[in-house]
mmCIF file of C-alpha atoms in Angstrom:
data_model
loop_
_atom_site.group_PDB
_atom_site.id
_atom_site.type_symbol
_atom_site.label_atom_id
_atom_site.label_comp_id
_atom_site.label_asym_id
_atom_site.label_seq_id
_atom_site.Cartn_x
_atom_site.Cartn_y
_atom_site.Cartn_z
ATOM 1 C CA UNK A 190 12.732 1.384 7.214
ATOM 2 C CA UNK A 191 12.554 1.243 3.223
ATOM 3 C CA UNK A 192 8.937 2.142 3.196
ATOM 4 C CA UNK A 193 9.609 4.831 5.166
ATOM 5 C CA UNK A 194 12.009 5.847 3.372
ATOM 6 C CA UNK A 195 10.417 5.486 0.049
ATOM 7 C CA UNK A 196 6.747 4.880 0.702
ATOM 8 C CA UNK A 197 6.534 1.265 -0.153
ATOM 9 C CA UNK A 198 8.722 -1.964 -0.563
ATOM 10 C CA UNK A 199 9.169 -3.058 3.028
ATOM 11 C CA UNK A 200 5.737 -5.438 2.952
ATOM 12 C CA UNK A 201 6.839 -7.383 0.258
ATOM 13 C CA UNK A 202 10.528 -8.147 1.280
ATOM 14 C CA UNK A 203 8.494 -8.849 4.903
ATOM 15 C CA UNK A 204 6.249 -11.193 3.430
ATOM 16 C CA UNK A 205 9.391 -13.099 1.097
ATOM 17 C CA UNK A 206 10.799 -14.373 4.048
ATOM 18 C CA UNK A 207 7.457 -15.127 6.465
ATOM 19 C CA UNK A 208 7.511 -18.897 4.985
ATOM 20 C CA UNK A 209 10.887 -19.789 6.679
ATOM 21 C CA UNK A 210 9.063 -18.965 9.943
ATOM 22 C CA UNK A 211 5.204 -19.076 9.717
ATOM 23 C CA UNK A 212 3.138 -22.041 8.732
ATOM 24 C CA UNK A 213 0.781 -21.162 5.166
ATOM 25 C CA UNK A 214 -2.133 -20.123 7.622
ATOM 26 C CA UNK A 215 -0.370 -17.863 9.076
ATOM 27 C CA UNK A 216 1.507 -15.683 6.837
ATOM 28 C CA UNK A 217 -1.318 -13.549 5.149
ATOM 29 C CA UNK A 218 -2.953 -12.252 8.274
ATOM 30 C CA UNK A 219 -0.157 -12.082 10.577
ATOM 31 C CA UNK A 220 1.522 -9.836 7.822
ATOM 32 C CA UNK A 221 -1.480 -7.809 7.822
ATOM 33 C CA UNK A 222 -0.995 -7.019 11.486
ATOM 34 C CA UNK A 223 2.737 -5.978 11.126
ATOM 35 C CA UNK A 224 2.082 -4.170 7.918
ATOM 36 C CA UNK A 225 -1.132 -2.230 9.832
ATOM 37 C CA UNK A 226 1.696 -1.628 12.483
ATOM 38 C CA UNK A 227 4.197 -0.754 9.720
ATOM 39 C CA UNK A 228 2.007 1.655 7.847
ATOM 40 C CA UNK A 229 0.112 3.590 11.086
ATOM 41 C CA UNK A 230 3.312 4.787 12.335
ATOM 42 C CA UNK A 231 5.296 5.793 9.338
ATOM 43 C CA UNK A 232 2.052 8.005 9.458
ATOM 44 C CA UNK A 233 2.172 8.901 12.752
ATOM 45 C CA UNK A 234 5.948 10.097 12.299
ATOM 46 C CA UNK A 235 4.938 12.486 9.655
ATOM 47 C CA UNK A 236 1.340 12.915 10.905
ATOM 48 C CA UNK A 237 2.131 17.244 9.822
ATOM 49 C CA UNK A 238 2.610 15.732 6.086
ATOM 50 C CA UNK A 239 -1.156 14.000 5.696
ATOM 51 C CA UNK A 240 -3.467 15.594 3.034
ATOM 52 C CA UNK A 241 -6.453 15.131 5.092
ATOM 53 C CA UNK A 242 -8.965 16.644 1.924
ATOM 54 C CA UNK A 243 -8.401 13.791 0.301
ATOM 55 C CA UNK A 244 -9.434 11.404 3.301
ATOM 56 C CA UNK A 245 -12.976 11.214 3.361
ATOM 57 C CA UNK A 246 -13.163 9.820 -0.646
ATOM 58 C CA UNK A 247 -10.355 7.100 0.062
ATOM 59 C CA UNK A 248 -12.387 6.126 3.290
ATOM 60 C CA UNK A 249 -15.821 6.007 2.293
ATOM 61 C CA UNK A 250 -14.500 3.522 -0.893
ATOM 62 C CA UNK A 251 -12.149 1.176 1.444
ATOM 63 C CA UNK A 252 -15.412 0.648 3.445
ATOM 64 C CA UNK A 253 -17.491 -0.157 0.682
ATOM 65 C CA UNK A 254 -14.751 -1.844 -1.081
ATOM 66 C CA UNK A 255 -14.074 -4.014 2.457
ATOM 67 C CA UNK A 256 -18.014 -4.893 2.802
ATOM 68 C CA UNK A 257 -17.824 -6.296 -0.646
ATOM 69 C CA UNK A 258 -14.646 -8.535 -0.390
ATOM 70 C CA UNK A 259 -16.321 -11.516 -0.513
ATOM 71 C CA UNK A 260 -18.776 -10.731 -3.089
ATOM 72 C CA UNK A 261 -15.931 -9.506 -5.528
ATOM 73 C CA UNK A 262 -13.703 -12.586 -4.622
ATOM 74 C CA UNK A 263 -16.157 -14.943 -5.564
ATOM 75 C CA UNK A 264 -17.160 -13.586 -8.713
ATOM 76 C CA UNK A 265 -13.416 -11.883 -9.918
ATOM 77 C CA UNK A 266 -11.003 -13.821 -11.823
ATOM 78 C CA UNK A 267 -7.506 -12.501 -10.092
ATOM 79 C CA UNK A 268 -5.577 -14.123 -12.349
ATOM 80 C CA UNK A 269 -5.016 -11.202 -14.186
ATOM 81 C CA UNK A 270 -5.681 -8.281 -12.236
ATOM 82 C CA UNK A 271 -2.034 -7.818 -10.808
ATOM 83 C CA UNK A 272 -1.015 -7.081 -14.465
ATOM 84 C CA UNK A 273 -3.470 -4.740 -15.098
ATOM 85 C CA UNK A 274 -2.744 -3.030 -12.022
ATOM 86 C CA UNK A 275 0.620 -3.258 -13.194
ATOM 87 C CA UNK A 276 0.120 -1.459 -16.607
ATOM 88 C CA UNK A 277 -1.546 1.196 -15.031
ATOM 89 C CA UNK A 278 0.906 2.013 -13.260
ATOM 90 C CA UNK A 279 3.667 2.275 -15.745
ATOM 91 C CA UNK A 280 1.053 4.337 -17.861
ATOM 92 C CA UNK A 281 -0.083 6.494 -15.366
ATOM 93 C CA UNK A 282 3.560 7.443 -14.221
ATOM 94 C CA UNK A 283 5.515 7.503 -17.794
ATOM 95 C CA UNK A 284 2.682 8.130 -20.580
ATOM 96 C CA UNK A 285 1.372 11.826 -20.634
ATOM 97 C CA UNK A 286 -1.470 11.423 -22.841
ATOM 98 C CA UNK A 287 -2.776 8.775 -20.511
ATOM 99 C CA UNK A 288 -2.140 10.114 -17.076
ATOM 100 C CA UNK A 289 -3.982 13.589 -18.220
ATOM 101 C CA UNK A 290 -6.595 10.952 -20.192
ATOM 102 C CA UNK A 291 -6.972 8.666 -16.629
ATOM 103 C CA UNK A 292 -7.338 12.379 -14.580
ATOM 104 C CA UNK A 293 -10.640 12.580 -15.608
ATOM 105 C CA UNK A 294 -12.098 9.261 -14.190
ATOM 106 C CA UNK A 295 -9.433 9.059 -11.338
ATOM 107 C CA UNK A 296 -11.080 9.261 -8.245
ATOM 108 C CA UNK A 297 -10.035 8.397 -4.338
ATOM 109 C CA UNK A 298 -13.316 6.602 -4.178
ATOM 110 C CA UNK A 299 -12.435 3.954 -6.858
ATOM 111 C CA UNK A 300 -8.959 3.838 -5.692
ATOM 112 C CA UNK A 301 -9.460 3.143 -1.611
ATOM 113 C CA UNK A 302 -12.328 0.584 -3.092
ATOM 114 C CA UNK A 303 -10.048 -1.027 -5.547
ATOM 115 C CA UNK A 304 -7.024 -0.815 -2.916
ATOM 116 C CA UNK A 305 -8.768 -2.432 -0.179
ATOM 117 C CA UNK A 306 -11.064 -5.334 -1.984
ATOM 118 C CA UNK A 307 -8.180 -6.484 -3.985
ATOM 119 C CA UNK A 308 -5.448 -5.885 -1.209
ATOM 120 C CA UNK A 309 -6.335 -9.739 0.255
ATOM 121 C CA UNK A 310 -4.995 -11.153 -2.945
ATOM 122 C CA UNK A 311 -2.869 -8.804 -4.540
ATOM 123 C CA UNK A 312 -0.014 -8.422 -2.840
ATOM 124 C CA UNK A 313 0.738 -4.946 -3.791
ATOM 125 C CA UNK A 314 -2.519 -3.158 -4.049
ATOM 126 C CA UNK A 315 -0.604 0.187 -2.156
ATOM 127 C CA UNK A 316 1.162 1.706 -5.189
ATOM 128 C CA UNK A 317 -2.306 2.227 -6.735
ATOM 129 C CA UNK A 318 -2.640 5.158 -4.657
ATOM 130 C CA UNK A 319 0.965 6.164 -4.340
ATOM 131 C CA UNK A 320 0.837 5.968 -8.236
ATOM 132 C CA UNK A 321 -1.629 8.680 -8.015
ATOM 133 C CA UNK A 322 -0.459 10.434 -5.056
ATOM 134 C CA UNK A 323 2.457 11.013 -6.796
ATOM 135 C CA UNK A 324 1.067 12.798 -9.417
ATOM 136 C CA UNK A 325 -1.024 15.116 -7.659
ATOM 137 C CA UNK A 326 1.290 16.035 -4.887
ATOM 138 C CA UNK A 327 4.880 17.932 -5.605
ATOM 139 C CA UNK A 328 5.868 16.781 -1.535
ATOM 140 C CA UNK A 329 7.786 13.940 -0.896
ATOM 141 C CA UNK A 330 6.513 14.337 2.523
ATOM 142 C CA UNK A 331 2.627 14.448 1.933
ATOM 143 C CA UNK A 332 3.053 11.748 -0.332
ATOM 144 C CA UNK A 333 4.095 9.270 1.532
ATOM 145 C CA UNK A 334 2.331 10.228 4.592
ATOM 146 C CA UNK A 335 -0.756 10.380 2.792
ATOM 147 C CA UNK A 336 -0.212 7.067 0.986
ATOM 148 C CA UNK A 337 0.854 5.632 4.679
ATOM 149 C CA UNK A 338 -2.693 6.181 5.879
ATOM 150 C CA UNK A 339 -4.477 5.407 3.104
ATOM 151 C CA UNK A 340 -2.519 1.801 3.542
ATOM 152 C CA UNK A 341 -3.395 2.099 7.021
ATOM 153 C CA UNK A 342 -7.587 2.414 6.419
ATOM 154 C CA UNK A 343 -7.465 -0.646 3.971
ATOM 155 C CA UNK A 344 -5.652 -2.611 6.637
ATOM 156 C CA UNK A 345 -7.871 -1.825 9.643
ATOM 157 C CA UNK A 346 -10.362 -2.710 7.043
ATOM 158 C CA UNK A 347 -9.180 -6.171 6.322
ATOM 159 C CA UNK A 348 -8.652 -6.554 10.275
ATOM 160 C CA UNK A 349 -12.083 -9.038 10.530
ATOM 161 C CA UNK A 350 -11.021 -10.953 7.237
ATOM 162 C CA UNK A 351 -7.622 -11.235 8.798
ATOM 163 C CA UNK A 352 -8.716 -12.870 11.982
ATOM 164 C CA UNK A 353 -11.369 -15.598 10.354
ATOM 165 C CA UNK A 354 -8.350 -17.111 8.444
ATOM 166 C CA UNK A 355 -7.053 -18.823 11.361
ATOM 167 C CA UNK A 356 -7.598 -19.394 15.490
ATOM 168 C CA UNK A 357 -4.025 -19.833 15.564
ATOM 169 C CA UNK A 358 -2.948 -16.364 15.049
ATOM 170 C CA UNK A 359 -1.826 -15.641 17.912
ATOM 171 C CA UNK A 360 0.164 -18.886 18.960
ATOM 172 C CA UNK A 361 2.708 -16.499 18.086
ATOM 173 C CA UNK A 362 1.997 -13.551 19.743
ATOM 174 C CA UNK A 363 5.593 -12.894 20.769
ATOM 175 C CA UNK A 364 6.857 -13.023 17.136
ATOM 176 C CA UNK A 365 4.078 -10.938 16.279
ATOM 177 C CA UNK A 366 5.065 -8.411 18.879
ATOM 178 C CA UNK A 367 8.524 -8.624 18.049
ATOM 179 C CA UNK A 368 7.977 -7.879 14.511
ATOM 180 C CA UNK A 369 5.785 -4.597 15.070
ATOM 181 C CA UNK A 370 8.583 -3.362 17.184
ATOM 182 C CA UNK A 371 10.510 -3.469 14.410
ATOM 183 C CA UNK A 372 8.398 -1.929 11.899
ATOM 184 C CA UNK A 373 7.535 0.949 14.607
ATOM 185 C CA UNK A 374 11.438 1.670 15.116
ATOM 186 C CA UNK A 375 11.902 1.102 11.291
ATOM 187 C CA UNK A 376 9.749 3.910 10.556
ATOM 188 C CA UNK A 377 10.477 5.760 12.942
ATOM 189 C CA UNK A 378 14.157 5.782 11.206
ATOM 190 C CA UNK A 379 13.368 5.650 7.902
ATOM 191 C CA UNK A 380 11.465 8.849 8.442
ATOM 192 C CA UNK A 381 14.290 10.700 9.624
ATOM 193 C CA UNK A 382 16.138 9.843 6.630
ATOM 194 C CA UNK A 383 13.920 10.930 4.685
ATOM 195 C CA UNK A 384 12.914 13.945 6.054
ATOM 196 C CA UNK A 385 16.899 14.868 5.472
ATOM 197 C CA UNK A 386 16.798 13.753 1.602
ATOM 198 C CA UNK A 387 16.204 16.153 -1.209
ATOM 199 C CA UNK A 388 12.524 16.331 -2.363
ATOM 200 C CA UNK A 389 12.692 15.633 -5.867
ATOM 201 C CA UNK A 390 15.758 12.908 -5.214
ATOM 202 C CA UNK A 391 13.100 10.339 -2.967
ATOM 203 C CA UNK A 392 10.508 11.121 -6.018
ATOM 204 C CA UNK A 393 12.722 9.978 -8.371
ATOM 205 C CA UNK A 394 13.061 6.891 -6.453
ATOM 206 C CA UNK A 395 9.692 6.408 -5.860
ATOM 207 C CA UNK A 396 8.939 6.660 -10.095
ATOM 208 C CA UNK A 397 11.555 3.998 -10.442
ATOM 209 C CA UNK A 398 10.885 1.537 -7.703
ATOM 210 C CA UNK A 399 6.954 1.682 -8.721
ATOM 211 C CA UNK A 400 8.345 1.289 -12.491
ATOM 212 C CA UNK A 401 10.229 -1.748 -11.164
ATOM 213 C CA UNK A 402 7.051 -3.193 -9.192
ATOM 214 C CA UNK A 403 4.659 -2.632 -12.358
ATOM 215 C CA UNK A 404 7.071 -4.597 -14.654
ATOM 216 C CA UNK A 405 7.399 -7.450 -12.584
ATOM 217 C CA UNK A 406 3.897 -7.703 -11.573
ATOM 218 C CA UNK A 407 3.306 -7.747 -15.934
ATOM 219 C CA UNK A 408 6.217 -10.278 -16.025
ATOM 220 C CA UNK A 409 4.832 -12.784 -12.824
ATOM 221 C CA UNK A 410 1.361 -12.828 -15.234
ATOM 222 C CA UNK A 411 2.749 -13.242 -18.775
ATOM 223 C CA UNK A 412 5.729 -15.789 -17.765
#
């Protein structure tokens, strides 16, 4: 319901309470599967709201960017790419000079590649796009439908990595099923709220929750 509301947030309060039910193994790809639930229908809800020109670039770089996960795993230090991701954020959204700087070189390719190669060990790869989304778009609406299916390509993506983590998946299928119920039916309301809110009022939110998400992704790093 919160990402639906606000575009993002609801994966990693999802995945901050997994461990009290899942075994290690378990969490990353069985999270996937909700979140892929999670994100396809909060586009589905506002499917009138998706910038489809913009698409084709995110697509063609979350396949290349999927194709090469292993590659860039095994030769990436991650250590400190969630604060970089992190400071680019916080630039991009409160910095002039560098968001019209960055506008030059930003590019849908680069972010669905970046978005979907990192996404399997950074939790919160998703407000890359939304960073930029937000930007470019003035709607509310289009950006968070947009950003929904961008989340939902890296995802489907990640599907085969998902399911060669573990055999045990789906020992609990009826947890699994449980839980994308509930994302369906919390997008499903989180939409409508949102679809009643002011436009600039969610954007607002959106700026300061992503603020919020940069700085402690910085903080997690440096501390």
């Amino acid at each position: 319901m919160v990402a639906g509301i606000v575009g993002f947030g609801g994966g990693m309060l999802l995945i901050s309470v997994l461990p009290v039910f899942l075994s290690p193994a378990l969490i990353i790809p069985i999270h996937g599967l909700v979140q892929l639930a999670s994100n396809s229908s909060r586009m589905l809800f506002s499917l009138k709201h998706v910038r489809w020109q913009l698409v084709p670039r995110f697509l063609l770089g979350s396949v290349v960017g999927a194709l090469m996960i292993g590659y860039g795993l095994s030769h990436i230090s991650m250590e400190y790419v969630p604060a970089a991701i992190g400071l680019y954020i916080l630039l991009n959204l409160w910095s002039p000079k560098f968001s019209a700087s960055v506008s030059r070189y930003e590019s849908f390719y680069l972010i669905g590649f970046l978005q979907t190669e990192l996404g399997l060990v950074v939790g919160a790869t998703g407000p890359l796009s939304l960073s930029v989304l937000t930007k470019q778009l003035e709607s509310k609406d289009e950006i968070i439908a947009t950003s929904a299916l961008f989340m939902t390509i890296s995802h489907l993506a990640k599907v085969p990595v998902y399911l060669s983590f573990t055999e045990s998946m789906f020992s609990d299928l009826d947890l699994i099923v449980y839980m994308v119920l509930g994302a369906i039916l919390g997008s499903f309301i989180g939409t409508k709220l949102r679809l009643s809110t002011k436009n600039g009022y969610i954007i607002k939110i959106i700026q300061v929750l992503l603020t919020l998400l940069a700085v402690k992704m910085i903080a997690e790093v440096a501390l």
